[in-house]
Coordinates of C-alpha atoms in Angstrom, one line a residue:
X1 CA 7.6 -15.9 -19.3
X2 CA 6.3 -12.8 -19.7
X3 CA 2.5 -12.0 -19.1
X4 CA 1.1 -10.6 -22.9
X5 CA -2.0 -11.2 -25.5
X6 CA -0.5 -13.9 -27.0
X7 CA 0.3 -15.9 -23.6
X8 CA -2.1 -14.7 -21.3
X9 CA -4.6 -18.3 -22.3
X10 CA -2.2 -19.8 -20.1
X11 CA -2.7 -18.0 -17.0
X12 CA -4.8 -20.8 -14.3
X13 CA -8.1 -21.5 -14.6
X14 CA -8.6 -19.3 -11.3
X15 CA -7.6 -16.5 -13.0
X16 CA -10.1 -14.5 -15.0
X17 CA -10.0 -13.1 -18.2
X18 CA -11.5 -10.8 -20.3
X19 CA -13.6 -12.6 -22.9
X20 CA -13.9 -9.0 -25.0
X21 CA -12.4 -8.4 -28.2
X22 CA -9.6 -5.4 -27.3
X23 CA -9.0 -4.3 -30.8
X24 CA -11.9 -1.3 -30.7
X25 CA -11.7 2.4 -30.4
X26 CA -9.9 4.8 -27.2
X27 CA -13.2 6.1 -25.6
X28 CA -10.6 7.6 -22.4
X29 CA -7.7 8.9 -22.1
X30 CA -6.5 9.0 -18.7
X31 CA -3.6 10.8 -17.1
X32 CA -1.6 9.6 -14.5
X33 CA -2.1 5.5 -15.3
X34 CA -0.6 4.8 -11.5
X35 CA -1.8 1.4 -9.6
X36 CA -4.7 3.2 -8.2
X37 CA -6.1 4.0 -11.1
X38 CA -5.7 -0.1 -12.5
X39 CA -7.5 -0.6 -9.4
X40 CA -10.7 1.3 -9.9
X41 CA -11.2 2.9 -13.1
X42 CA -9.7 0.5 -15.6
X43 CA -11.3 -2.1 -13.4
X44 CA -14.7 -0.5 -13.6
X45 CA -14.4 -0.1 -17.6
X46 CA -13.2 -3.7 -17.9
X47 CA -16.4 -4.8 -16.2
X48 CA -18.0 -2.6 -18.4
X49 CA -16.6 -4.1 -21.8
X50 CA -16.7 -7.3 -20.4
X51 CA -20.8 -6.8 -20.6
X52 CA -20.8 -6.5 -23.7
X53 CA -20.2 -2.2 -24.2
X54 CA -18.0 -1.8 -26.3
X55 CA -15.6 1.4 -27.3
X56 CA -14.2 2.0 -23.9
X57 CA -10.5 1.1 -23.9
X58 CA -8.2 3.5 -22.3
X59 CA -5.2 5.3 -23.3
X60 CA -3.4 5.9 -20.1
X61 CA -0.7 8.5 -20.0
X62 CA 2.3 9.2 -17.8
X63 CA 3.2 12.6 -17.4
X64 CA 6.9 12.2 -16.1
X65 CA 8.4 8.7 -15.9
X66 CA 8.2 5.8 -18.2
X67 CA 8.1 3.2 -16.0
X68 CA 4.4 1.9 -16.1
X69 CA 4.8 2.5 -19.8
X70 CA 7.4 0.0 -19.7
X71 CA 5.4 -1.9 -17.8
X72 CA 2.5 -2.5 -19.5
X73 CA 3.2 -1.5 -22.6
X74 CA 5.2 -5.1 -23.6
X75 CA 2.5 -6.7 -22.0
X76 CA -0.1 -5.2 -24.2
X77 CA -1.5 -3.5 -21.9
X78 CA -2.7 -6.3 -19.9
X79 CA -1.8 -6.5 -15.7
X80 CA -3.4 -8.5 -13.4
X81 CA -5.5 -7.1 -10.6
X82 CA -5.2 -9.4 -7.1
X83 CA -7.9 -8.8 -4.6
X84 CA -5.9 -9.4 -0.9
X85 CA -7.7 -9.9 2.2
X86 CA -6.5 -12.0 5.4
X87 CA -6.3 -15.8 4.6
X88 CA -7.3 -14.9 0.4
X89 CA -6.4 -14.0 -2.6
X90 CA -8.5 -13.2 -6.0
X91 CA -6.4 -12.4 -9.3
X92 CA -8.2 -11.4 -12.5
X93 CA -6.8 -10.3 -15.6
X94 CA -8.0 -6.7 -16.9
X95 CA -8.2 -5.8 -20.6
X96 CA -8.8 -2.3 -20.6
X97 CA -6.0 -0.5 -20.9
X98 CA -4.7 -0.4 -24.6
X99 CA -1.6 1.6 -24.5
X100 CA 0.5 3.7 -21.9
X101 CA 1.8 7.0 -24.0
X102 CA 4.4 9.2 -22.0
X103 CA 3.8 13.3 -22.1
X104 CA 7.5 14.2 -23.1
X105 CA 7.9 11.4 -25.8
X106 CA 4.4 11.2 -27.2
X107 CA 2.8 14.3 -26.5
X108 CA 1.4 14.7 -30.3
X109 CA -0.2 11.0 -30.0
X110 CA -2.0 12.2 -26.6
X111 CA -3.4 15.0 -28.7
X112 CA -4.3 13.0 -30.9
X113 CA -5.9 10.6 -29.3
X114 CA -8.0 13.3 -27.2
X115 CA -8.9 15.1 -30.0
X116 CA -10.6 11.9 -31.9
X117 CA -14.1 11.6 -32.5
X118 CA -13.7 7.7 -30.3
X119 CA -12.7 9.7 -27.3
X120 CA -15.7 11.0 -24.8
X121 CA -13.8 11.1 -21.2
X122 CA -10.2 12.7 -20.2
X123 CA -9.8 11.3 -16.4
X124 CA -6.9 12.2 -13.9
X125 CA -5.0 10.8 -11.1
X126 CA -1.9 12.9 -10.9
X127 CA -2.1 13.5 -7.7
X128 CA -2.5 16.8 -5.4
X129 CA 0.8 18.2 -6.4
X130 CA 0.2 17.2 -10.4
X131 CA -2.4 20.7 -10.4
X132 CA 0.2 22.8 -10.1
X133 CA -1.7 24.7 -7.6
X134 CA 0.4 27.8 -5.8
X135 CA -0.6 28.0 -2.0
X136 CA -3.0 30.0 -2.6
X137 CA -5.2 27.7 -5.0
X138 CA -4.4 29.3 -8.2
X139 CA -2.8 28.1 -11.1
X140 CA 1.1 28.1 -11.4
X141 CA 1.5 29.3 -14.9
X142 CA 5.1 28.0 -14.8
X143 CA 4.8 24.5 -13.3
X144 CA 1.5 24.4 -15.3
X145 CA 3.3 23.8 -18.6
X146 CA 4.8 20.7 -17.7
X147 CA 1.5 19.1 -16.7
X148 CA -1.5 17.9 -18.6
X149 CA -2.8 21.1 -19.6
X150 CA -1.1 22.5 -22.7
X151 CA -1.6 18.9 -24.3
X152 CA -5.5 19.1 -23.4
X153 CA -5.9 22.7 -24.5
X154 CA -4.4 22.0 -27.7
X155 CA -6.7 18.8 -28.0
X156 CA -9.9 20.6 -27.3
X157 CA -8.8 23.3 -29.6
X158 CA -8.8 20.6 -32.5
X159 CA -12.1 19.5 -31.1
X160 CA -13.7 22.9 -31.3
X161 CA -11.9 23.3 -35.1
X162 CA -13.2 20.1 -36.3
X163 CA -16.8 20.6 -34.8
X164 CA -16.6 17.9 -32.4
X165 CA -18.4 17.7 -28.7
X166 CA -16.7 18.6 -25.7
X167 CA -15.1 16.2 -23.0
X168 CA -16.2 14.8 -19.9
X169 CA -13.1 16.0 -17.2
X170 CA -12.9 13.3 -14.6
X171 CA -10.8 14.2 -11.7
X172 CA -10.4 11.5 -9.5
X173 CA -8.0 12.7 -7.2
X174 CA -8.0 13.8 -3.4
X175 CA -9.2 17.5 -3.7
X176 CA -12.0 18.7 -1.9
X177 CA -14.3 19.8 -4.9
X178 CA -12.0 18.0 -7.6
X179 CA -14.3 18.4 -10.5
X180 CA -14.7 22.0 -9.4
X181 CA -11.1 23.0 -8.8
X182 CA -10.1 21.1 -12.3
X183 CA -12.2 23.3 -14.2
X184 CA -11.1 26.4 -12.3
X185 CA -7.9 25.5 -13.0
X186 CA -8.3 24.6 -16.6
X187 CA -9.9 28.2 -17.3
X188 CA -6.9 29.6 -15.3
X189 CA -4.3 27.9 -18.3
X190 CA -7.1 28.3 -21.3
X191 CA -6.9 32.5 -20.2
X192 CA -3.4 32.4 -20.5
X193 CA -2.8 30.6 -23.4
X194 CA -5.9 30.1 -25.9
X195 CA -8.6 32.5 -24.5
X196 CA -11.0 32.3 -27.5
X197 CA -11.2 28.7 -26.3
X198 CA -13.0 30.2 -22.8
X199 CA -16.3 30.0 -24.4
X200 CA -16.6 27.2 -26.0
X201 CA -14.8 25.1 -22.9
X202 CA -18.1 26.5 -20.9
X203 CA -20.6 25.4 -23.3
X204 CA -19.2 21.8 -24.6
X205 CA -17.5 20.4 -21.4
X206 CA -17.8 19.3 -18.0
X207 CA -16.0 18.6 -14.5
X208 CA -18.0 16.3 -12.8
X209 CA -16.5 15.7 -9.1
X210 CA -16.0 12.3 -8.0
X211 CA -14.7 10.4 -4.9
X212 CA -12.6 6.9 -5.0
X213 CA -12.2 4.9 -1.5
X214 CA -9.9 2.1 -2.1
X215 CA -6.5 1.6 -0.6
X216 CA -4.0 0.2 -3.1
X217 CA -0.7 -0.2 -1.5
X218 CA 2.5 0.2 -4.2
X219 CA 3.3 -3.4 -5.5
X220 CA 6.7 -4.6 -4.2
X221 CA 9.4 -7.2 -5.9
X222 CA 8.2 -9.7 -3.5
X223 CA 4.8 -9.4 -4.7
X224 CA 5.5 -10.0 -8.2
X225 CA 7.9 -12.9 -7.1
X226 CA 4.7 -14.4 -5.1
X227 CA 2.6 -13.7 -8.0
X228 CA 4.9 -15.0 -10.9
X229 CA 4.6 -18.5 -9.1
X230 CA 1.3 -18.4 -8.7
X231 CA 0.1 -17.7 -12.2
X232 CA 3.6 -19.0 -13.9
X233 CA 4.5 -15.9 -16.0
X234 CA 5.8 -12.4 -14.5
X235 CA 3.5 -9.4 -14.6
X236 CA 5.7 -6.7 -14.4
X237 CA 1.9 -4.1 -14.1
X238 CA 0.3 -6.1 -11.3
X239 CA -1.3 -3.9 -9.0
X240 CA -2.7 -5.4 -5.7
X241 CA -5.4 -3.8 -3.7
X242 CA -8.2 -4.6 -0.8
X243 CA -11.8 -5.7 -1.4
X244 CA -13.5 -2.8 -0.6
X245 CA -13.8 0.1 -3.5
X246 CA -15.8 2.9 -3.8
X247 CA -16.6 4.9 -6.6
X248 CA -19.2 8.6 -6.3
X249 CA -19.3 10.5 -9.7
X250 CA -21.4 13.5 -10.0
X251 CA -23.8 13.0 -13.0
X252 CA -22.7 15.8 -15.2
X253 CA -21.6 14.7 -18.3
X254 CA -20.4 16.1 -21.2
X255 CA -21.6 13.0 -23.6
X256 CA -21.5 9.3 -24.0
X257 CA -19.7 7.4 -20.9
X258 CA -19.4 3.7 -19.7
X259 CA -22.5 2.5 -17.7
X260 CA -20.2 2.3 -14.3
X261 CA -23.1 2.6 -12.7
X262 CA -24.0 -1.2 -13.3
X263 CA -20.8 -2.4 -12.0
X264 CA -21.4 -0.9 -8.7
X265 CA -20.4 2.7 -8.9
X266 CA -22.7 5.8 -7.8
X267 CA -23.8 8.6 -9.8
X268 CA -25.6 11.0 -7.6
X269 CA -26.3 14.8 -8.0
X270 CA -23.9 15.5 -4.7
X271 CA -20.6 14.1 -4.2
X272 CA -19.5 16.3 -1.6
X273 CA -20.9 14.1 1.8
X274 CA -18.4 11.2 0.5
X275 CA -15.6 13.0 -0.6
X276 CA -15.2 15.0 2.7
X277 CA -15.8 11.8 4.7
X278 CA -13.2 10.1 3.0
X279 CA -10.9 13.4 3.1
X280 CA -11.2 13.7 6.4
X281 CA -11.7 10.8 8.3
X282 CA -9.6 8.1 6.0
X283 CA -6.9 10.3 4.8
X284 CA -7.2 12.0 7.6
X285 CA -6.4 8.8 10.0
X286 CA -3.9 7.2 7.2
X287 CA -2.0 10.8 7.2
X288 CA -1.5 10.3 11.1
X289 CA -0.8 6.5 11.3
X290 CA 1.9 7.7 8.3
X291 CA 3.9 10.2 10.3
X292 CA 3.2 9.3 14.3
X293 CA 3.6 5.5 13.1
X294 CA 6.9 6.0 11.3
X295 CA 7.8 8.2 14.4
X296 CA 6.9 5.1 17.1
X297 CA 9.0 2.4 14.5
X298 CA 6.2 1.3 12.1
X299 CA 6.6 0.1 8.6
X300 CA 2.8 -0.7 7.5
X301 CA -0.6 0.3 8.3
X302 CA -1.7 -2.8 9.8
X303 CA 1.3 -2.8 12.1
X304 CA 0.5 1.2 13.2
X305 CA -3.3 0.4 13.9
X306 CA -2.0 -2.4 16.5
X307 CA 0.0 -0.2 18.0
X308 CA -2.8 0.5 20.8
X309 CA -1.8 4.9 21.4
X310 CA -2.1 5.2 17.7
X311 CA -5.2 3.4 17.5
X312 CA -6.8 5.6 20.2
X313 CA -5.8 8.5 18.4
X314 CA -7.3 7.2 14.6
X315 CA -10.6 6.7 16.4
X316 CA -10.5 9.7 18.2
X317 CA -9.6 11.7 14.5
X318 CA -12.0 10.0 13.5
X319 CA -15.1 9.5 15.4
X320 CA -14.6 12.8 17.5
X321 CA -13.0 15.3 15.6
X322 CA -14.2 14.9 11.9
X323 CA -17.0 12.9 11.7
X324 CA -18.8 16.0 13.5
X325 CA -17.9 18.5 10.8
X326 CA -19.4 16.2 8.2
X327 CA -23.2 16.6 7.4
X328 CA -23.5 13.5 6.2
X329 CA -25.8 12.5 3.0
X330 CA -28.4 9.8 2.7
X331 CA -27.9 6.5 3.9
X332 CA -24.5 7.6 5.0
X333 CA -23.6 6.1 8.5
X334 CA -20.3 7.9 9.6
X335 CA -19.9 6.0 12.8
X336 CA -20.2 2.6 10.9
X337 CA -17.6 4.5 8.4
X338 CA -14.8 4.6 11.0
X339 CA -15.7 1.0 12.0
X340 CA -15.1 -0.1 8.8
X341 CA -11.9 2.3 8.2
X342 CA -10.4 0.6 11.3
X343 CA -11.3 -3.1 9.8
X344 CA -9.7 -2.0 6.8
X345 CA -6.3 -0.4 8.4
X346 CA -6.1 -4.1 10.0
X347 CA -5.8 -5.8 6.8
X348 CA -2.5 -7.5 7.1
X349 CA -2.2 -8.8 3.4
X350 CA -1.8 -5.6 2.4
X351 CA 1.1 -3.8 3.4
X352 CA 0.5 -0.4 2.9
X353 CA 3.8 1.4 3.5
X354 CA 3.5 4.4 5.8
X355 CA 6.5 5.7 3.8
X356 CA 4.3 5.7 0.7
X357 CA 1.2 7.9 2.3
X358 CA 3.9 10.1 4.2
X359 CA 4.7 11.9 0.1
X360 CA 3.4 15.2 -0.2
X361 CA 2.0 15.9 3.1
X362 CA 2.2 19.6 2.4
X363 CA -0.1 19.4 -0.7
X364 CA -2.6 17.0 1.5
X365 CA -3.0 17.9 5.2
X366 CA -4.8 20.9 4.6
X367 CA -7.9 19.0 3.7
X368 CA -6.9 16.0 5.8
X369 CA -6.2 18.0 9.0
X370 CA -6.6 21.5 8.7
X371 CA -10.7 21.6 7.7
X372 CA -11.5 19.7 10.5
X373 CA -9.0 22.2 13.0
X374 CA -10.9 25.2 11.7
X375 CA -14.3 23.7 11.6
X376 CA -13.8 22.7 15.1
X377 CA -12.0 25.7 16.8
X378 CA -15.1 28.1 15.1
X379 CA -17.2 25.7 17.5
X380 CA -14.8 26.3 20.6
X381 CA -13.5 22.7 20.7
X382 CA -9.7 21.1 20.8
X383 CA -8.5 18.4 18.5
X384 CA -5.9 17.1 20.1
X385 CA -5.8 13.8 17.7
X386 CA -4.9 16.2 14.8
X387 CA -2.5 18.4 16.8
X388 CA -0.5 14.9 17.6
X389 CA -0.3 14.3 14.5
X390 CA 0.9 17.6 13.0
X391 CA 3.5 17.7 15.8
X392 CA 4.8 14.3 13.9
X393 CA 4.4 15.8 10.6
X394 CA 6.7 18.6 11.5
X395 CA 9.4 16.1 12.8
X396 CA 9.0 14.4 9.5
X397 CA 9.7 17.6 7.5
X398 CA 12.6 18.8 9.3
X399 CA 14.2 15.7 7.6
X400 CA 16.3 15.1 10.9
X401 CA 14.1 11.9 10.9
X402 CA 13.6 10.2 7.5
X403 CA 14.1 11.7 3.9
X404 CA 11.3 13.8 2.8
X405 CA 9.5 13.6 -0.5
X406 CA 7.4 16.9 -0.6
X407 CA 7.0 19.4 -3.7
X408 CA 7.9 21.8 -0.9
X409 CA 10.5 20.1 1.1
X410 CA 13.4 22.3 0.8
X411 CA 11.3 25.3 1.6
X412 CA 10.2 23.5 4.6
X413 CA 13.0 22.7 5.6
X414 CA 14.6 25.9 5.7
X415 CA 11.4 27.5 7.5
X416 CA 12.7 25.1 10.0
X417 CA 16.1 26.9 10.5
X418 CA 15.2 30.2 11.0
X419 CA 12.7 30.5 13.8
X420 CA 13.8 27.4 15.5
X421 CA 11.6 24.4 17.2
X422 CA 9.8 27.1 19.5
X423 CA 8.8 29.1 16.6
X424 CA 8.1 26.2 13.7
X425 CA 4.3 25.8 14.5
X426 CA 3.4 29.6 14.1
X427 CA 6.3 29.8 11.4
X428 CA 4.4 26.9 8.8
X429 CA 0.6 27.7 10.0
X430 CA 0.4 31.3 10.8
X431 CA 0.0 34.1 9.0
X432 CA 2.0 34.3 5.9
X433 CA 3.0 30.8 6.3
X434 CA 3.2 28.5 4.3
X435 CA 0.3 26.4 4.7
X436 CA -1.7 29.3 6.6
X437 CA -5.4 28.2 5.9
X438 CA -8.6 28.9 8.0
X439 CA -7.3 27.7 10.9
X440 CA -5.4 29.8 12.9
X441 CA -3.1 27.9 16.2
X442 CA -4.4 29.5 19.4
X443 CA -1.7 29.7 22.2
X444 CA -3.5 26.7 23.5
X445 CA -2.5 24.9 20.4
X446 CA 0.6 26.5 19.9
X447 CA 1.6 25.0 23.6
X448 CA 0.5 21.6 22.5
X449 CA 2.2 21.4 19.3
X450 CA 5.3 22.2 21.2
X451 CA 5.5 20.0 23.8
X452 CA 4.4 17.3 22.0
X453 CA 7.3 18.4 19.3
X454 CA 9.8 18.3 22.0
X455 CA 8.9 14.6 23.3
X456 CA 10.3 14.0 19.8
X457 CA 12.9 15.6 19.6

């Protein structure tokens, strides 16, 4: 039996439910309706509705593949959301999402829908790579017109004609600065394609930055076989996550927006503390258990963080190399931080797939890794944590030792051929390289890199 509206008053008493009534107005639209956003965001605006604010439902969108549309979509919209922590589980079911729309397919719905009076909040998790940023930060014009921007230009353009307010622009994706960078971007696309819209973008909407901490492995068959019997129907949406969840928006609104902030979120004037923290010291550790744990036989987090080298090498990351490039904001305690990273990593109910944070380490390690590098070799110090774990990034993009899924992969790949392993480091870091950033290897580094290349090779 299949999990929907018209079934879901069968689901166990231990489940929970939303007692709301779902048929009211699209306040978000949200791009990029992955698991991690059912885990935080829909969650949060469920709680929200749940209290008794109404007008919040969501419109997620995918921008590529159908699947979650097929998902959720003969479901109603409703998944189930199952807290995992060792010897527990907690299942609720959330309410908030009332449709999933695809971008090719129902692009002149999503317009729609953005460009309605109900509508206050476009949000994002598309990921680093769904920017279309060119290694230099700036906008691809050419990958940018398969992404979200053309369908929000053309909403806001309605907005503007029909004299309604602007949009809040929630990034809530791993970018250093998200809120910032969005609206850079955005202006980059309304230049090239609607310019008399420049104006009125500035004065009507905003880009607040925001940070999200909550790991949320991808959900396997054997999860939704475990959960089927549990609950007795199949939830073909359920998304499966830790306890721990962290939500930092910067207040900077454009209008009306769910009171988060009563469900545990934090609005605060400065996001940038958290974000960097979680940059560079979770993502930053999760990045090397991904490629150095894969590389030493490792399929999950909590398997990699046992694995005693590797966990010498997080805390080190960690405690010694980033945490001291991070001027940390009130009430923030970066050594407890790592502690409770660590706790997390060990988490054996969740099963976070190294394979699954390994994707798109081109478009991540420079905030991840490569901050922290430069930060640190301005101050005369070594990381040798990082440089480990870049020497197992590199084996991981040569694709001699796994497949790669990287935007840039074949590019990568054939850096790899033409100055050989000697010449790789300097080749994909240095000047005119690819991911040439602040940082710049010192022979020291260079010599590390290497050697630590060739015990892999």
């Amino acid at each position: 039996m299949r999990l929907s509206a018209e079934n879901a008053g069968q689901l166990p008493g231990d489940v929970s439910r939303p007692g709301y009534d779902r048929a009211q107005p699209v306040g978000i639209v949200h791009f990029g309706i992955g698991a991690f956003h059912r885990a935080h965001q829909a969650a949060f605006t469920d709680a929200c509705m749940e209290a008794g604010e109404p007008g919040w439902m969501i419109a997620g969108v995918s921008m590529r593949s159908a699947a979650v549309a097929e998902q959720l979509n003969p479901q109603d919209g409703l998944y189930t959301l199952t807290v995992r922590s060792a010897g527990e589980s907690r299942t609720r079911l959330v309410g908030s999402v009332a449709q999933v729309l695809v971008a090719g397919s129902d692009r002149e719905e999503i317009v729609a829908c953005l460009a309605s009076p109900d509508c206050h909040v476009a949000s994002f998790t598309v990921t680093e790579k769904g920017y279309c940023r060119k290694p230099d930060g700036s906008l691809d014009l050419a990958k940018a017109k398969d992404g979200f921007y053309p369908i929000l230009s053309d909403a806001l353009v309605m907005r503007r004609d029909a004299g309604l307010p602007g949009l809040s622009l929630l990034s809530c994706d791993n970018l250093s600065g998200n809120g910032k960078q969005l609206r850079r971007l955005m202006l980059e696309w309304i230049d090239s394609d609607a310019a008399d819209l420049c104006d009125w973008f500035l004065g009507n909407c905003t880009t607040p930055d925001s940070m999200v901490d909550r790991i949320v492995p991808a959900s396997s068959g054997a999860d939704l076989d475990g959960l089927e019997q549990r609950i007795g129907m199949r939830d073909e949406g359920a998304v499966f996550t830790e306890a721990f969840t962290q939500w930092v928006i910067e207040d900077d609104f454009a209008g009306r927006r769910p009171s988060w902030q009563d469900h545990g979120v934090q609005i605060v004037s400065d996001v940038a503390p958290f974000e960097t923290a979680k940059l560079r010291m979770l993502n930053g550790a999760h990045s090397l258990l991904a490629y150095a744990g894969q590389d030493r036989g490792h399929t999950f987090v909590h398997e990699a963080i046992a694995d005693d080298q590797l966990r010498r090498l997080v805390q080190r990351l960690m405690i010694e190399e980033a945490a001291p490039t991070i001027a940390a904001g009130d009430g923030q305690d970066l050594e407890a931080y790592a502690e409770d990273l660590v706790a997390r990593f060990e988490n054996p109910a969740l099963n976070h797939r190294l394979a699954q944070i390994a994707m798109d380490g081109s478009q991540k390690i420079g905030q991840r890794w490569l901050e922290t590098l430069a930060i640190q070799q301005q101050r005369g110090s070594s990381c040798e944590a990082i440089l480990t774990a870049i020497a197992h990034w590199l084996n991981h993009i040569s694709g001699d030792a796994r497949e790669v899924e990287d935007p840039q992969a074949d590019a990568l790949r054939e850096v790899w051929q033409r100055p050989g392993l000697d010449g790789i480091v300097h080749a994909i870091f240095g000047t005119g390289g690819p991911l040439q950033s602040d940082w710049t290897p010192s022979q020291s580094d260079l010599a590390y890199i290497n050697a630590q290349l060739q015990s892999l090779r």
